[in-house]
PDB file of N, CA, C and O and ligand atoms in Angstrom:
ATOM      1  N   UNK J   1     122.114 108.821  67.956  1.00 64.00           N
ATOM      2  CA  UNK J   1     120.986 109.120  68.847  1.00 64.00           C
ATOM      3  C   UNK J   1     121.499 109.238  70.275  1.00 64.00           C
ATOM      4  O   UNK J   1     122.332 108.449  70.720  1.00 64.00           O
ATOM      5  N   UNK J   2     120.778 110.640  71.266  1.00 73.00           N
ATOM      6  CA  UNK J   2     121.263 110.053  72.445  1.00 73.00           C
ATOM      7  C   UNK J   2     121.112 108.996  72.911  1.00 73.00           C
ATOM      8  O   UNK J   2     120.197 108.340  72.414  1.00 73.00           O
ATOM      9  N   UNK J   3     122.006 108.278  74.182  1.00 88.00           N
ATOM     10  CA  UNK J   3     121.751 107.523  74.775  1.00 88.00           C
ATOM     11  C   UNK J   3     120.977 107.394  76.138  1.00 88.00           C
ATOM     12  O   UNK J   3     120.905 108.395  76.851  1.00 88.00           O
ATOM     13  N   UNK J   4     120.615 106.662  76.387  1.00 89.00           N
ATOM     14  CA  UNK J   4     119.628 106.638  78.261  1.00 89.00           C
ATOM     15  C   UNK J   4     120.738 106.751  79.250  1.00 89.00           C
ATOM     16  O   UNK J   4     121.873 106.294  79.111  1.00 89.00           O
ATOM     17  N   UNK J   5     120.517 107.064  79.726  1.00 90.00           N
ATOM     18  CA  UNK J   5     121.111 106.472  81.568  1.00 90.00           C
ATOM     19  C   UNK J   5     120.237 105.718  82.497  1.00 90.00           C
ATOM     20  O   UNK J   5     119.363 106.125  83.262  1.00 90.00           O
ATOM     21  N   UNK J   6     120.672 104.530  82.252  1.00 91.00           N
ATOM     22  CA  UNK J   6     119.720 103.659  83.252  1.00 91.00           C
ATOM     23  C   UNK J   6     120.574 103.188  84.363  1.00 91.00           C
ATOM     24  O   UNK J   6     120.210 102.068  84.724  1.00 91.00           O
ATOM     25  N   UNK J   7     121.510 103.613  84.988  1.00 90.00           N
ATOM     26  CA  UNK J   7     122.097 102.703  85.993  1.00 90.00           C
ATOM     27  C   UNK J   7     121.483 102.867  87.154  1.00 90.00           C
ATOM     28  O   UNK J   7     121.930 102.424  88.212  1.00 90.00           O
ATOM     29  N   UNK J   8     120.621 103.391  87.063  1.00 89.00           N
ATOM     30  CA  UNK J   8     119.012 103.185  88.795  1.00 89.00           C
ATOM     31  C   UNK J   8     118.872 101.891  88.680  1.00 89.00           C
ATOM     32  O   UNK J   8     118.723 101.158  87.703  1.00 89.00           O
ATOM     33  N   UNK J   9     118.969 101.618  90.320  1.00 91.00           N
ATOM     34  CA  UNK J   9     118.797  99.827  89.945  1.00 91.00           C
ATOM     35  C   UNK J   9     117.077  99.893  90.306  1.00 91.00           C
ATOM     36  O   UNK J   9     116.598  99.011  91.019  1.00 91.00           O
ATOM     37  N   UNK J  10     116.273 100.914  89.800  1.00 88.00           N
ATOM     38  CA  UNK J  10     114.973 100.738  89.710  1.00 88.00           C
ATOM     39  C   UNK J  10     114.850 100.581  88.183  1.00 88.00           C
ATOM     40  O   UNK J  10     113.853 101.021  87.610  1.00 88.00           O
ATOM     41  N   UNK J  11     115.909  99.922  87.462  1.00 93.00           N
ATOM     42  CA  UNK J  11     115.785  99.712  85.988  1.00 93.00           C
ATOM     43  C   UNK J  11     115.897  98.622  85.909  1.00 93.00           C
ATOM     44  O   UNK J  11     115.918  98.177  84.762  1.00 93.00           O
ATOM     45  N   UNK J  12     116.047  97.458  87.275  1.00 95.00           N
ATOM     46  CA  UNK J  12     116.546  96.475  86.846  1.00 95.00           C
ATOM     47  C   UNK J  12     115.474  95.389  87.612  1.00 95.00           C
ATOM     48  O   UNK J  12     115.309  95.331  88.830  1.00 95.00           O
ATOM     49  N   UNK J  13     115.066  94.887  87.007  1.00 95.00           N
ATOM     50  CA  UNK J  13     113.962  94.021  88.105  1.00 95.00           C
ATOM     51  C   UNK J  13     114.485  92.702  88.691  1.00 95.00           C
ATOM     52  O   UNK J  13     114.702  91.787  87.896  1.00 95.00           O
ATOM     53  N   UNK J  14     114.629  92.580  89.529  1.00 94.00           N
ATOM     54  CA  UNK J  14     114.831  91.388  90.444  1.00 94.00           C
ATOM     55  C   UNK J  14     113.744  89.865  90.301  1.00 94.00           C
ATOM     56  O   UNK J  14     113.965  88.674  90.519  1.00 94.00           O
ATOM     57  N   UNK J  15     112.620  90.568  89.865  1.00 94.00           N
ATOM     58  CA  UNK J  15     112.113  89.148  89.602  1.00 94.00           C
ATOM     59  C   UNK J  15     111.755  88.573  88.928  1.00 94.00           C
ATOM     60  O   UNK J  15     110.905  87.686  89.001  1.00 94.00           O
ATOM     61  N   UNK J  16     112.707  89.201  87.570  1.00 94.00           N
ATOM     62  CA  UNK J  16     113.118  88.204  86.413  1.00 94.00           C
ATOM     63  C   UNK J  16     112.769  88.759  85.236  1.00 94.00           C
ATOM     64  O   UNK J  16     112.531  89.938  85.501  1.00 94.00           O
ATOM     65  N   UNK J  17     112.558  88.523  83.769  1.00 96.00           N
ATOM     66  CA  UNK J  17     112.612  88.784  83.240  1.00 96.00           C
ATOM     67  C   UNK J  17     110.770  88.945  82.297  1.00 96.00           C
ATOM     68  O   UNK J  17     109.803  88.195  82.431  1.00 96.00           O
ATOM     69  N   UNK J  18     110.890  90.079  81.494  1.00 96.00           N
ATOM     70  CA  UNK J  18     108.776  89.861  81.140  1.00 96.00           C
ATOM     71  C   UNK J  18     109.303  90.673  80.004  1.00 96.00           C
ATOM     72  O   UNK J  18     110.446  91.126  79.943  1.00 96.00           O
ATOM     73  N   UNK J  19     108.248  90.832  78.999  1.00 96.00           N
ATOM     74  CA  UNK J  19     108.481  90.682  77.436  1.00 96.00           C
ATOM     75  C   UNK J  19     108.624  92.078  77.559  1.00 96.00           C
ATOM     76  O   UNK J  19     108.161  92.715  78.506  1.00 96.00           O
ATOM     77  N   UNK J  20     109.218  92.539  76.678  1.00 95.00           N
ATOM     78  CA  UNK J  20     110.056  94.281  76.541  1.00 95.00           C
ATOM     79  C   UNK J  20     108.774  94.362  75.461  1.00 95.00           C
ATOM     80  O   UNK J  20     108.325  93.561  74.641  1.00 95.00           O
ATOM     81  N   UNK J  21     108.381  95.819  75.894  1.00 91.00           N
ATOM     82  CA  UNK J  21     106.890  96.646  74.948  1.00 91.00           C
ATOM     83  C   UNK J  21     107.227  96.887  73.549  1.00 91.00           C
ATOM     84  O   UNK J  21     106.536  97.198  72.579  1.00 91.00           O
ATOM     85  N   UNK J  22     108.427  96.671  73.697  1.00 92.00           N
ATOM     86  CA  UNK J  22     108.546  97.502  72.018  1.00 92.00           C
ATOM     87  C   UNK J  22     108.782  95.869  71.140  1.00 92.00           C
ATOM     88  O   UNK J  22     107.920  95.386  70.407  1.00 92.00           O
ATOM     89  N   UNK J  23     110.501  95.043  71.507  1.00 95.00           N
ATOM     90  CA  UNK J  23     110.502  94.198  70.689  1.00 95.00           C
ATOM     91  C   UNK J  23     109.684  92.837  71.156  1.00 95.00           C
ATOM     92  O   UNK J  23     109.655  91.963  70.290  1.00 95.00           O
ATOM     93  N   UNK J  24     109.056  92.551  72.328  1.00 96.00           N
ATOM     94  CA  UNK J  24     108.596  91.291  72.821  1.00 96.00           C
ATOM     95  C   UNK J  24     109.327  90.236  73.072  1.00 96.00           C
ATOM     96  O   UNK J  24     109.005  89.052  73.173  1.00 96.00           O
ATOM     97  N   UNK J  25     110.615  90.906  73.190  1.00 97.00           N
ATOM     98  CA  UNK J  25     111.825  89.738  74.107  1.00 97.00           C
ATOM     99  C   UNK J  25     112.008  89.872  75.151  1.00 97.00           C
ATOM    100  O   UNK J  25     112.217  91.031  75.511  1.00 97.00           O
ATOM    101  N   UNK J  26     112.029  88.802  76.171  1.00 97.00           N
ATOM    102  CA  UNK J  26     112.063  89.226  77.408  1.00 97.00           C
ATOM    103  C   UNK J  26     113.491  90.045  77.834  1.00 97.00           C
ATOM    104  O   UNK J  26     114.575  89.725  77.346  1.00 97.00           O
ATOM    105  N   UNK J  27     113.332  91.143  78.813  1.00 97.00           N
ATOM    106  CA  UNK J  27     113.806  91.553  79.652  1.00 97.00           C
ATOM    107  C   UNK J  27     114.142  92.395  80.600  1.00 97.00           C
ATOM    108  O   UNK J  27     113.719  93.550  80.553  1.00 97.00           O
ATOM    109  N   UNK J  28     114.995  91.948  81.665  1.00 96.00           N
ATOM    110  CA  UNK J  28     115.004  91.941  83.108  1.00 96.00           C
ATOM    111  C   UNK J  28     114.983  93.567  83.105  1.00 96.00           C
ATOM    112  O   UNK J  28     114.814  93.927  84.270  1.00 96.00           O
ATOM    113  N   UNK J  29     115.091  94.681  82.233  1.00 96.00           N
ATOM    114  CA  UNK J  29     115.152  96.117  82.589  1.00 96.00           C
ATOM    115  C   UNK J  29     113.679  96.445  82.210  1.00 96.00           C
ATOM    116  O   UNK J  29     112.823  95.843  81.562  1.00 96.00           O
ATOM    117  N   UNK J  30     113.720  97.731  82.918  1.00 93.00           N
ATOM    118  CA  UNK J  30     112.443  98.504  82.818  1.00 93.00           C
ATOM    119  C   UNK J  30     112.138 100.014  82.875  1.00 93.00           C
ATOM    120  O   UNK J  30     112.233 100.428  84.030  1.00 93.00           O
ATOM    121  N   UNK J  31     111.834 100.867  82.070  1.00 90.00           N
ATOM    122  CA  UNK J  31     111.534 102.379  81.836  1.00 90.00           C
ATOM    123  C   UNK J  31     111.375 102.485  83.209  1.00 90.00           C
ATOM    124  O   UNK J  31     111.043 101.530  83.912  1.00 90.00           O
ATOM    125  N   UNK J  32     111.661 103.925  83.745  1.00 82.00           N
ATOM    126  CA  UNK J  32     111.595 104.725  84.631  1.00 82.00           C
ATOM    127  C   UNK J  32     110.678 104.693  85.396  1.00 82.00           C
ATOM    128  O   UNK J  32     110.612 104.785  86.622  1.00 82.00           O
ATOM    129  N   UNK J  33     109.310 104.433  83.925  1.00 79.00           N
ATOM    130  CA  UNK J  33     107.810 104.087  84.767  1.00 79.00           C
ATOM    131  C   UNK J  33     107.758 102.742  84.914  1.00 79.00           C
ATOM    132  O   UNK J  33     106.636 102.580  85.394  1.00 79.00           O
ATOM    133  N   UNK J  34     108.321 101.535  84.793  1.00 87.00           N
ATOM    134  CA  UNK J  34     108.086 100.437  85.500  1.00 87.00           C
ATOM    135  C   UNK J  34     107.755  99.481  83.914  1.00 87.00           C
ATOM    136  O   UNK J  34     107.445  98.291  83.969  1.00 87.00           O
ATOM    137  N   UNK J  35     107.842  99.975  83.039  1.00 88.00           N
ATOM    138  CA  UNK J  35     107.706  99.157  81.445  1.00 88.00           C
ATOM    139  C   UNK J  35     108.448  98.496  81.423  1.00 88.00           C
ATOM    140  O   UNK J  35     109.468  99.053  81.829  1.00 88.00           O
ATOM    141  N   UNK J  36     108.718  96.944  81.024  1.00 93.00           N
ATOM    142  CA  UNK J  36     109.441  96.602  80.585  1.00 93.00           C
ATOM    143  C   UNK J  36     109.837  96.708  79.365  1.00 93.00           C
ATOM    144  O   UNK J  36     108.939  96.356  78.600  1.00 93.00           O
ATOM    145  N   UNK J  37     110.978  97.105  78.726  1.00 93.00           N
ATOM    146  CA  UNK J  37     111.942  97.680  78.015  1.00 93.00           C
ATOM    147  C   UNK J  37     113.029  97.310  77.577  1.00 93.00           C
ATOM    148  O   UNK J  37     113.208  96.555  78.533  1.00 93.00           O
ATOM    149  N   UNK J  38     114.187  97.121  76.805  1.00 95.00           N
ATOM    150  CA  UNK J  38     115.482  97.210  76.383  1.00 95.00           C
ATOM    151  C   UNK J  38     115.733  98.390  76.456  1.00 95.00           C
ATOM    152  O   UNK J  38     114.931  99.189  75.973  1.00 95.00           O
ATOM    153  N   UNK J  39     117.178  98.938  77.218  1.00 94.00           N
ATOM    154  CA  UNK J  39     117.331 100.066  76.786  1.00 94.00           C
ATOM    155  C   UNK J  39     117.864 100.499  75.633  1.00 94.00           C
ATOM    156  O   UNK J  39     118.077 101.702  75.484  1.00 94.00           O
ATOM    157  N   UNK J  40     118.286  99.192  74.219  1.00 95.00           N
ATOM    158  CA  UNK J  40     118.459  99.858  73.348  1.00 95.00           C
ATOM    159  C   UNK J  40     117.144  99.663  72.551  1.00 95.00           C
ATOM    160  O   UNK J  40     116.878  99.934  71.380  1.00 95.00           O
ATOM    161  N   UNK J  41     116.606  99.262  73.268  1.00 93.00           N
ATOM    162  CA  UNK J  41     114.484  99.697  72.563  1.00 93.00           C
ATOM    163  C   UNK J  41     114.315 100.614  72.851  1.00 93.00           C
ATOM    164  O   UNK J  41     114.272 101.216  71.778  1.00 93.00           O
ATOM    165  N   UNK J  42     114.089 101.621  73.945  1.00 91.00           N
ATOM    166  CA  UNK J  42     113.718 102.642  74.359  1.00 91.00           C
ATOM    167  C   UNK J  42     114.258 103.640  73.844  1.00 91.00           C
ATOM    168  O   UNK J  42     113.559 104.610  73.550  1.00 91.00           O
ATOM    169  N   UNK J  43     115.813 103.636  73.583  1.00 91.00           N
ATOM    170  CA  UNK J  43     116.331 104.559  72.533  1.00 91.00           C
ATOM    171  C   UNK J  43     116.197 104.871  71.278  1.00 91.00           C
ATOM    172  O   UNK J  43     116.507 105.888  70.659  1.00 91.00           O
ATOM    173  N   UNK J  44     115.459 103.414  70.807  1.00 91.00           N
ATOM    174  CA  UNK J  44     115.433 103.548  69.197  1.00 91.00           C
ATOM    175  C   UNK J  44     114.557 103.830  69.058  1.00 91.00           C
ATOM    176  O   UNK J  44     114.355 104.473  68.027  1.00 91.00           O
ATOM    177  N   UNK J  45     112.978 103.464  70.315  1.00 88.00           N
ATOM    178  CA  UNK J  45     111.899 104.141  70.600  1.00 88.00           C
ATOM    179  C   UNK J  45     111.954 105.730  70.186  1.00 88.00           C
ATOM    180  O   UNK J  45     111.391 106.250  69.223  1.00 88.00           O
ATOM    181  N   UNK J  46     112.905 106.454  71.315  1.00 86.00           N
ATOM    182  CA  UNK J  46     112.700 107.588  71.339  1.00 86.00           C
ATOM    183  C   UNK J  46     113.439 108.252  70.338  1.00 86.00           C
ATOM    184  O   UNK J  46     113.336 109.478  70.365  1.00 86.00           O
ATOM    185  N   UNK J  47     114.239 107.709  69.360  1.00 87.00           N
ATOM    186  CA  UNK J  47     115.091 108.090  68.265  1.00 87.00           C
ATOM    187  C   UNK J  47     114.154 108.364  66.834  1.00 87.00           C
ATOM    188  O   UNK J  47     114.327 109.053  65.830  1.00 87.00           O
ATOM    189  N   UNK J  48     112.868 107.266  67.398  1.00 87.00           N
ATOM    190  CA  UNK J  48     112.089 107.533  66.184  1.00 87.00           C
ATOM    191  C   UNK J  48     110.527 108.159  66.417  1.00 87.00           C
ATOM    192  O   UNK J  48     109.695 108.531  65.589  1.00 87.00           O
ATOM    193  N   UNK J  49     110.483 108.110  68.054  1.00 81.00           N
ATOM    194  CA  UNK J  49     109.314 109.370  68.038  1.00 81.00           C
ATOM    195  C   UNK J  49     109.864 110.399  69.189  1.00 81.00           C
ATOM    196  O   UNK J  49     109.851 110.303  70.416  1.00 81.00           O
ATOM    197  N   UNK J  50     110.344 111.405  68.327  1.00 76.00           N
ATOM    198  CA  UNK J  50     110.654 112.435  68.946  1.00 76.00           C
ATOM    199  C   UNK J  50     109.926 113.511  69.569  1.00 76.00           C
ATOM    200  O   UNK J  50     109.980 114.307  68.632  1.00 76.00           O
ATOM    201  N   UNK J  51     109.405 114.001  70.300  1.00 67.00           N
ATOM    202  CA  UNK J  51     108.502 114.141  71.133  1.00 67.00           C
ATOM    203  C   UNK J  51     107.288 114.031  71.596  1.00 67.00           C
ATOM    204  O   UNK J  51     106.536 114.724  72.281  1.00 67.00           O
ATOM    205  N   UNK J  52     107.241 112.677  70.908  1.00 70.00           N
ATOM    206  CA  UNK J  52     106.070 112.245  71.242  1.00 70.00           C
ATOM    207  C   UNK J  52     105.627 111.073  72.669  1.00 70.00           C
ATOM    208  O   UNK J  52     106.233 110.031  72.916  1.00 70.00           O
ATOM    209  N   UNK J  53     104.492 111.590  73.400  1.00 65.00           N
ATOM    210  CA  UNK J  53     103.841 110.499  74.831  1.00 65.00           C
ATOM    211  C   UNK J  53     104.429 109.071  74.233  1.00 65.00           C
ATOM    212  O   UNK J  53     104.605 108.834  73.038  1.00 65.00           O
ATOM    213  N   UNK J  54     104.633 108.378  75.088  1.00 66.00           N
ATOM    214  CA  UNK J  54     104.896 107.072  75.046  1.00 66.00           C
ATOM    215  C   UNK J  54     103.073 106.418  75.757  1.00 66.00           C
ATOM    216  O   UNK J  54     102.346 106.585  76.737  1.00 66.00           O
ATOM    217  N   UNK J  55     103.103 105.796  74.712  1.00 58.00           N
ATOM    218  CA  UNK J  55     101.723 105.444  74.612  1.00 58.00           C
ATOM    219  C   UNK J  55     101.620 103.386  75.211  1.00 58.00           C
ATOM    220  O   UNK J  55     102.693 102.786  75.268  1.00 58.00           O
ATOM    221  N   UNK J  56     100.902 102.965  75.408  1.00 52.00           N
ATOM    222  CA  UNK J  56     100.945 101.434  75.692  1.00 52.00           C
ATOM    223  C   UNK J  56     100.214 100.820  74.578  1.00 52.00           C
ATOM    224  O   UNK J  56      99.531 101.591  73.904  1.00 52.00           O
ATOM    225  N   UNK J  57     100.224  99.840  74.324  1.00 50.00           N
ATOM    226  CA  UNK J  57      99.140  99.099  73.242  1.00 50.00           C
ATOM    227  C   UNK J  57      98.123  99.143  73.678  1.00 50.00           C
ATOM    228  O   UNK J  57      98.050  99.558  74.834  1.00 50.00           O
ATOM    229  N   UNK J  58      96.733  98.703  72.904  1.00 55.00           N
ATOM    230  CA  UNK J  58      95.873  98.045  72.820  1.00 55.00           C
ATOM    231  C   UNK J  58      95.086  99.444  73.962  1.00 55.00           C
ATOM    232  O   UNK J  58      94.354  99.481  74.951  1.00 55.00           O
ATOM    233  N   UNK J  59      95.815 100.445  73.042  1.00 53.00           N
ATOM    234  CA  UNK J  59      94.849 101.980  73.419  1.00 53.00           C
ATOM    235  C   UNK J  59      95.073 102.478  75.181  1.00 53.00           C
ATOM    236  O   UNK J  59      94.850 103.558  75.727  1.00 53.00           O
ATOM    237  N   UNK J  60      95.443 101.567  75.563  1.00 50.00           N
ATOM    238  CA  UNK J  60      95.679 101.981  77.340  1.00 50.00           C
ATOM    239  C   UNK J  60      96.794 103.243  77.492  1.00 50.00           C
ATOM    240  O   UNK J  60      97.812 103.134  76.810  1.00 50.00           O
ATOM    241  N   UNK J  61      96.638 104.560  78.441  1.00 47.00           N
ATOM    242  CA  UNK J  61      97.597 105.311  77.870  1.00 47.00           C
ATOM    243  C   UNK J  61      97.747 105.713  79.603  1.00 47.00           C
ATOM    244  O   UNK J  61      96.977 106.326  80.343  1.00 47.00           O
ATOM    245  N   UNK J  62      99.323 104.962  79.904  1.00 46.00           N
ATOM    246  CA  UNK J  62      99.234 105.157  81.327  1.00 46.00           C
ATOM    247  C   UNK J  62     100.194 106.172  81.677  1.00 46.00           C
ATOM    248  O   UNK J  62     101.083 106.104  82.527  1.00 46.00           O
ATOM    249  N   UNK J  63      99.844 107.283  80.774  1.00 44.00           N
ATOM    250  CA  UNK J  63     100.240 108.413  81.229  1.00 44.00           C
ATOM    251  C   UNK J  63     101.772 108.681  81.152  1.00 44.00           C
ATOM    252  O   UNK J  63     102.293 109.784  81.316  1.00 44.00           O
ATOM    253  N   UNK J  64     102.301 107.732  80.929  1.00 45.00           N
ATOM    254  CA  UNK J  64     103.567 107.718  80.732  1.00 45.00           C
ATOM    255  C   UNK J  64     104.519 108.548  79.748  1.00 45.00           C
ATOM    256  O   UNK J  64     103.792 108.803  78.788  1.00 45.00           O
ATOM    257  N   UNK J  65     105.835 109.117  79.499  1.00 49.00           N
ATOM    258  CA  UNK J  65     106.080 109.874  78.586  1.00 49.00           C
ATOM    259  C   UNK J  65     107.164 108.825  77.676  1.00 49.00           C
ATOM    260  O   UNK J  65     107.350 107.608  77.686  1.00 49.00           O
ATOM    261  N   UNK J  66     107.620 109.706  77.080  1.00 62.00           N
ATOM    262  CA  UNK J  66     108.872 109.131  76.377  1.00 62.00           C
ATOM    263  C   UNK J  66     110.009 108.367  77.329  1.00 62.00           C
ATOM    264  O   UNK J  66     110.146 108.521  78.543  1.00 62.00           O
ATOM    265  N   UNK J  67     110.549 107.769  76.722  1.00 74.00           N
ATOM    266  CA  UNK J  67     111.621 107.095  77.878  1.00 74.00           C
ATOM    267  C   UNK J  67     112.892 107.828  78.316  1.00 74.00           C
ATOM    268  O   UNK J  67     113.778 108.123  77.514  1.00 74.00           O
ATOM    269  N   UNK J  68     112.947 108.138  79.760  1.00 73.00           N
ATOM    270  CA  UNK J  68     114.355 109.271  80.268  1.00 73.00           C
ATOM    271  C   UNK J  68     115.148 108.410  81.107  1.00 73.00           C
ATOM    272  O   UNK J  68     114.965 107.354  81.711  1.00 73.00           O
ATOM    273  N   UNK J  69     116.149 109.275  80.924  1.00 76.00           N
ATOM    274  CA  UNK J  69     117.124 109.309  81.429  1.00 76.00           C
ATOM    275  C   UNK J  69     117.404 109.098  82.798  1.00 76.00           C
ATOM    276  O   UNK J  69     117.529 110.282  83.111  1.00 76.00           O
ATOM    277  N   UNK J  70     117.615 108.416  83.948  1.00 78.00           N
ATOM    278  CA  UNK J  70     117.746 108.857  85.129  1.00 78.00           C
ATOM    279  C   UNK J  70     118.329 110.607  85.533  1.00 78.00           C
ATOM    280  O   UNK J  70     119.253 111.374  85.264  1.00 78.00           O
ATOM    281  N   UNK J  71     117.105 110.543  86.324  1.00 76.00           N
ATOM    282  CA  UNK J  71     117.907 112.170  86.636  1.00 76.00           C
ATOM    283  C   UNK J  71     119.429 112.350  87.349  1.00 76.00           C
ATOM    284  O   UNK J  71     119.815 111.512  88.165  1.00 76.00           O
ATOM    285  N   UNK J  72     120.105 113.292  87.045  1.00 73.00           N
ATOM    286  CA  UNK J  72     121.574 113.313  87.333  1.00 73.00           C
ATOM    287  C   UNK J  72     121.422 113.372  89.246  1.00 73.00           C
ATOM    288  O   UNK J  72     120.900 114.244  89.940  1.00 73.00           O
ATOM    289  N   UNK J  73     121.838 112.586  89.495  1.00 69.00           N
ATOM    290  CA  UNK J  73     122.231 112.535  91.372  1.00 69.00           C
ATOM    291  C   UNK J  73     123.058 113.290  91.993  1.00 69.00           C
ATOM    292  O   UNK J  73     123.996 113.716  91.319  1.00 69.00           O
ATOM    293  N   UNK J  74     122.976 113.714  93.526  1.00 67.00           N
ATOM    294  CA  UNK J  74     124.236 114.324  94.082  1.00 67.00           C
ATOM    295  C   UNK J  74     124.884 113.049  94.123  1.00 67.00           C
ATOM    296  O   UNK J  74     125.977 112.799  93.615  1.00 67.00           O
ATOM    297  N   UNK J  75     123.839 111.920  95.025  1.00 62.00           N
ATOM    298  CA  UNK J  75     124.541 110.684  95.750  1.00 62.00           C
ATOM    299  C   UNK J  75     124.134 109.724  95.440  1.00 62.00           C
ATOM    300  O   UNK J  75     122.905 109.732  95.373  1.00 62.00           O
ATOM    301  N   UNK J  76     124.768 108.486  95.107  1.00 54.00           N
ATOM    302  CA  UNK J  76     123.816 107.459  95.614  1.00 54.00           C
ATOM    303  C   UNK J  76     123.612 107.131  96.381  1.00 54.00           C
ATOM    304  O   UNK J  76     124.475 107.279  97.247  1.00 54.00           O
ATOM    305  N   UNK J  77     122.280 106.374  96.794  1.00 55.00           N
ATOM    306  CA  UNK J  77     122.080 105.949  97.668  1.00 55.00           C
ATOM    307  C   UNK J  77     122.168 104.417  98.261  1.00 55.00           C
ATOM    308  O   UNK J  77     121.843 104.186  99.425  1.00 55.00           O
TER     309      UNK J  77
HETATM  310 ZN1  LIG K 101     113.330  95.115  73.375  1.00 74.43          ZN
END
């Protein structure tokens, strides 16, 4: 399966760790949109729904898509 690119340190939360959407273990990373996540959840996520919205539980649908990649940079910043 591909893999993510998460090295945006907007993947990494600073104030600690909150239960990942998919397996309910905590941790400190988070989808692009601000989910908390594993990124090898999000892959196996998107390994097994292939183009499909990334949806939230309990019917809430915050618009969010599948889980990406950081977009490729000139720089960091
Ligand atoms: Zn997880």
């Amino acid at each position: 399966m591909p893999l993510l690119d998460w090295h945006g340190a907007q993947h990494f939360d600073h104030t600690g760790p909150r239960p990942c959407a998919l397996c309910g273990k905590p941790t400190p990373l988070r989808s692009r949109q601000g989910e908390p996540a594993h990124k090898v959840c999000a892959e196996d996520w998107n390994d097994q729904h292939p183009g499909v919205p990334r949806h939230l539980h309990k019917g809430h649908d915050r618009g969010t898509e599948r889980f990406h990649s950081d977009p490729p940079k000139k720089k960091e910043t």
